[in-house]
Amino acid sequence: MLWTAVQDRLRTRARLKQMKVISDDCCLFCSNHSETKSHLFFSCIFATQCLLQIKSWLHWRIESVDLDVILRWIERSNKGRFRRAYGTLLLLRVYQIWKARNLMLWESKERESPR
């Protein structure tokens, strides 16, 4: 799934609409924007809430919720042995968002607060 996301090949609602499979491409979490990869994982309020919880849990003092800024911050971190773990947590965030999105889409599950 992560490789598919990196290659921008996920079946987001925007891509499905472009392929004429569906007519509505609204984000299932916020209903305010088209569900593109960028929106779903980086700018949707649900993704932002997930990231804020990770930052709180790890006691990160970085203010930004922009993924590129956070990745650069991790790379420059003095905690070199933890860099891989921090990156893994961010990848798990992407997976969990996609999983929650699919549960809403295919099993009509209500949006749960991010964990």
PDB file of C-alpha atoms in Angstrom:
ATOM      1  CA  MET A   1       0.000   0.000   0.000  1.00  0.00           C
ATOM      2  CA  LEU A   2       2.775   2.431   0.850  1.00  0.00           C
ATOM      3  CA  TRP A   3       4.579   1.755  -2.429  1.00  0.00           C
ATOM      4  CA  THR A   4       1.323   2.403  -4.265  1.00  0.00           C
ATOM      5  CA  ALA A   5       0.946   5.682  -2.369  1.00  0.00           C
ATOM      6  CA  VAL A   6       4.499   6.747  -3.211  1.00  0.00           C
ATOM      7  CA  GLN A   7       3.831   5.999  -6.885  1.00  0.00           C
ATOM      8  CA  ASP A   8       0.584   8.047  -6.680  1.00  0.00           C
ATOM      9  CA  ARG A   9      -1.433   5.034  -7.799  1.00  0.00           C
ATOM     10  CA  LEU A  10      -3.885   4.775  -4.884  1.00  0.00           C
ATOM     11  CA  ARG A  11      -7.509   4.607  -5.897  1.00  0.00           C
ATOM     12  CA  THR A  12      -8.444   7.892  -4.288  1.00  0.00           C
ATOM     13  CA  ARG A  13     -11.882   9.278  -4.993  1.00  0.00           C
ATOM     14  CA  ALA A  14     -10.336  11.944  -7.256  1.00  0.00           C
ATOM     15  CA  ARG A  15      -8.668   9.243  -9.370  1.00  0.00           C
ATOM     16  CA  LEU A  16     -11.853   7.169  -9.458  1.00  0.00           C
ATOM     17  CA  LYS A  17     -13.814  10.212 -10.617  1.00  0.00           C
ATOM     18  CA  GLN A  18     -11.193  10.878 -13.290  1.00  0.00           C
ATOM     19  CA  MET A  19     -11.658   7.255 -14.466  1.00  0.00           C
ATOM     20  CA  LYS A  20     -15.440   7.872 -14.486  1.00  0.00           C
ATOM     21  CA  VAL A  21     -16.055   5.146 -11.868  1.00  0.00           C
ATOM     22  CA  ILE A  22     -17.743   7.545  -9.420  1.00  0.00           C
ATOM     23  CA  SER A  23     -19.263  11.012  -9.727  1.00  0.00           C
ATOM     24  CA  ASP A  24     -18.427  12.460  -6.287  1.00  0.00           C
ATOM     25  CA  ASP A  25     -14.797  12.852  -5.261  1.00  0.00           C
ATOM     26  CA  CYS A  26     -15.311  14.522  -1.874  1.00  0.00           C
ATOM     27  CA  CYS A  27     -13.048  13.486   0.981  1.00  0.00           C
ATOM     28  CA  LEU A  28     -14.846  11.026   3.243  1.00  0.00           C
ATOM     29  CA  PHE A  29     -13.311  12.563   6.362  1.00  0.00           C
ATOM     30  CA  CYS A  30     -14.044  16.256   5.879  1.00  0.00           C
ATOM     31  CA  SER A  31     -16.363  16.485   2.818  1.00  0.00           C
ATOM     32  CA  ASN A  32     -14.758  19.836   2.009  1.00  0.00           C
ATOM     33  CA  HIS A  33     -12.137  18.929  -0.597  1.00  0.00           C
ATOM     34  CA  SER A  34     -11.480  16.524  -3.406  1.00  0.00           C
ATOM     35  CA  GLU A  35      -9.929  13.302  -2.037  1.00  0.00           C
ATOM     36  CA  THR A  36      -6.496  13.468  -3.613  1.00  0.00           C
ATOM     37  CA  LYS A  37      -3.446  11.758  -2.136  1.00  0.00           C
ATOM     38  CA  SER A  38      -2.052  15.097  -1.049  1.00  0.00           C
ATOM     39  CA  HIS A  39      -5.250  16.171   0.672  1.00  0.00           C
ATOM     40  CA  LEU A  40      -5.993  12.817   2.279  1.00  0.00           C
ATOM     41  CA  PHE A  41      -2.588  12.287   3.878  1.00  0.00           C
ATOM     42  CA  PHE A  42      -1.297  15.810   4.428  1.00  0.00           C
ATOM     43  CA  SER A  43      -3.914  18.557   4.508  1.00  0.00           C
ATOM     44  CA  CYS A  44      -7.191  16.935   5.617  1.00  0.00           C
ATOM     45  CA  ILE A  45      -8.194  17.791   9.173  1.00  0.00           C
ATOM     46  CA  PHE A  46      -8.197  14.061  10.014  1.00  0.00           C
ATOM     47  CA  ALA A  47      -4.575  13.678   8.856  1.00  0.00           C
ATOM     48  CA  THR A  48      -3.612  16.791  10.794  1.00  0.00           C
ATOM     49  CA  GLN A  49      -5.226  15.402  13.956  1.00  0.00           C
ATOM     50  CA  CYS A  50      -3.324  12.129  13.504  1.00  0.00           C
ATOM     51  CA  LEU A  51      -0.038  13.995  13.172  1.00  0.00           C
ATOM     52  CA  LEU A  52      -0.754  16.188  16.201  1.00  0.00           C
ATOM     53  CA  GLN A  53      -1.343  13.076  18.312  1.00  0.00           C
ATOM     54  CA  ILE A  54       1.935  11.525  17.137  1.00  0.00           C
ATOM     55  CA  LYS A  55       3.786  14.756  17.928  1.00  0.00           C
ATOM     56  CA  SER A  56       2.211  14.899  21.380  1.00  0.00           C
ATOM     57  CA  TRP A  57       2.985  11.256  22.115  1.00  0.00           C
ATOM     58  CA  LEU A  58       6.632  11.672  21.091  1.00  0.00           C
ATOM     59  CA  HIS A  59       6.955  15.102  22.771  1.00  0.00           C
ATOM     60  CA  TRP A  60       8.077  16.697  19.521  1.00  0.00           C
ATOM     61  CA  ARG A  61       8.520  20.439  19.862  1.00  0.00           C
ATOM     62  CA  ILE A  62       8.175  21.216  16.171  1.00  0.00           C
ATOM     63  CA  GLU A  63       5.198  23.466  15.434  1.00  0.00           C
ATOM     64  CA  SER A  64       4.644  22.566  11.784  1.00  0.00           C
ATOM     65  CA  VAL A  65       2.163  19.969  10.561  1.00  0.00           C
ATOM     66  CA  ASP A  66       3.681  20.060   7.064  1.00  0.00           C
ATOM     67  CA  LEU A  67       5.132  16.616   6.352  1.00  0.00           C
ATOM     68  CA  ASP A  68       8.126  17.906   4.354  1.00  0.00           C
ATOM     69  CA  VAL A  69       9.136  20.220   7.191  1.00  0.00           C
ATOM     70  CA  ILE A  70       8.777  17.417   9.736  1.00  0.00           C
ATOM     71  CA  LEU A  71      10.823  15.007   7.619  1.00  0.00           C
ATOM     72  CA  ARG A  72      13.629  17.577   7.327  1.00  0.00           C
ATOM     73  CA  TRP A  73      13.433  18.114  11.087  1.00  0.00           C
ATOM     74  CA  ILE A  74      13.748  14.343  11.678  1.00  0.00           C
ATOM     75  CA  GLU A  75      16.757  14.165   9.325  1.00  0.00           C
ATOM     76  CA  ARG A  76      18.515  16.917  11.284  1.00  0.00           C
ATOM     77  CA  SER A  77      17.519  15.457  14.645  1.00  0.00           C
ATOM     78  CA  ASN A  78      20.284  14.860  17.167  1.00  0.00           C
ATOM     79  CA  LYS A  79      18.626  11.580  18.024  1.00  0.00           C
ATOM     80  CA  GLY A  80      20.159   9.733  15.079  1.00  0.00           C
ATOM     81  CA  ARG A  81      19.293   6.264  16.321  1.00  0.00           C
ATOM     82  CA  PHE A  82      15.618   7.232  16.483  1.00  0.00           C
ATOM     83  CA  ARG A  83      15.363   8.668  12.951  1.00  0.00           C
ATOM     84  CA  ARG A  84      14.249   5.372  11.443  1.00  0.00           C
ATOM     85  CA  ALA A  85      11.620   4.892  14.163  1.00  0.00           C
ATOM     86  CA  TYR A  86      10.255   8.414  13.606  1.00  0.00           C
ATOM     87  CA  GLY A  87      10.035   7.815   9.857  1.00  0.00           C
ATOM     88  CA  THR A  88       8.307   4.502  10.481  1.00  0.00           C
ATOM     89  CA  LEU A  89       5.711   6.210  12.659  1.00  0.00           C
ATOM     90  CA  LEU A  90       4.932   8.645   9.862  1.00  0.00           C
ATOM     91  CA  LEU A  91       4.554   5.767   7.400  1.00  0.00           C
ATOM     92  CA  LEU A  92       2.235   4.018   9.837  1.00  0.00           C
ATOM     93  CA  ARG A  93       0.189   7.211   9.950  1.00  0.00           C
ATOM     94  CA  VAL A  94      -0.329   7.005   6.179  1.00  0.00           C
ATOM     95  CA  TYR A  95      -1.362   3.356   6.472  1.00  0.00           C
ATOM     96  CA  GLN A  96      -3.801   4.043   9.317  1.00  0.00           C
ATOM     97  CA  ILE A  97      -5.429   6.934   7.443  1.00  0.00           C
ATOM     98  CA  TRP A  98      -5.922   4.745   4.359  1.00  0.00           C
ATOM     99  CA  LYS A  99      -7.302   1.925   6.527  1.00  0.00           C
ATOM    100  CA  ALA A 100      -9.768   4.280   8.284  1.00  0.00           C
ATOM    101  CA  ARG A 101     -10.816   5.706   4.919  1.00  0.00           C
ATOM    102  CA  ASN A 102     -11.480   2.238   3.517  1.00  0.00           C
ATOM    103  CA  LEU A 103     -13.482   1.211   6.580  1.00  0.00           C
ATOM    104  CA  MET A 104     -15.683   4.266   6.060  1.00  0.00           C
ATOM    105  CA  LEU A 105     -16.049   3.569   2.354  1.00  0.00           C
ATOM    106  CA  TRP A 106     -16.545  -0.195   2.285  1.00  0.00           C
ATOM    107  CA  GLU A 107     -17.961  -1.038   5.705  1.00  0.00           C
ATOM    108  CA  SER A 108     -19.842   2.193   6.431  1.00  0.00           C
ATOM    109  CA  LYS A 109     -17.907   2.623   9.667  1.00  0.00           C
ATOM    110  CA  GLU A 110     -18.093   6.015  11.310  1.00  0.00           C
ATOM    111  CA  ARG A 111     -14.958   8.091  11.451  1.00  0.00           C
ATOM    112  CA  GLU A 112     -13.068   7.331  14.613  1.00  0.00           C
ATOM    113  CA  SER A 113     -10.796   9.842  16.222  1.00  0.00           C
ATOM    114  CA  PRO A 114      -7.182   9.207  15.268  1.00  0.00           C
ATOM    115  CA  ARG A 115      -5.120   7.120  17.678  1.00  0.00           C
TER     116      ARG A 115
END
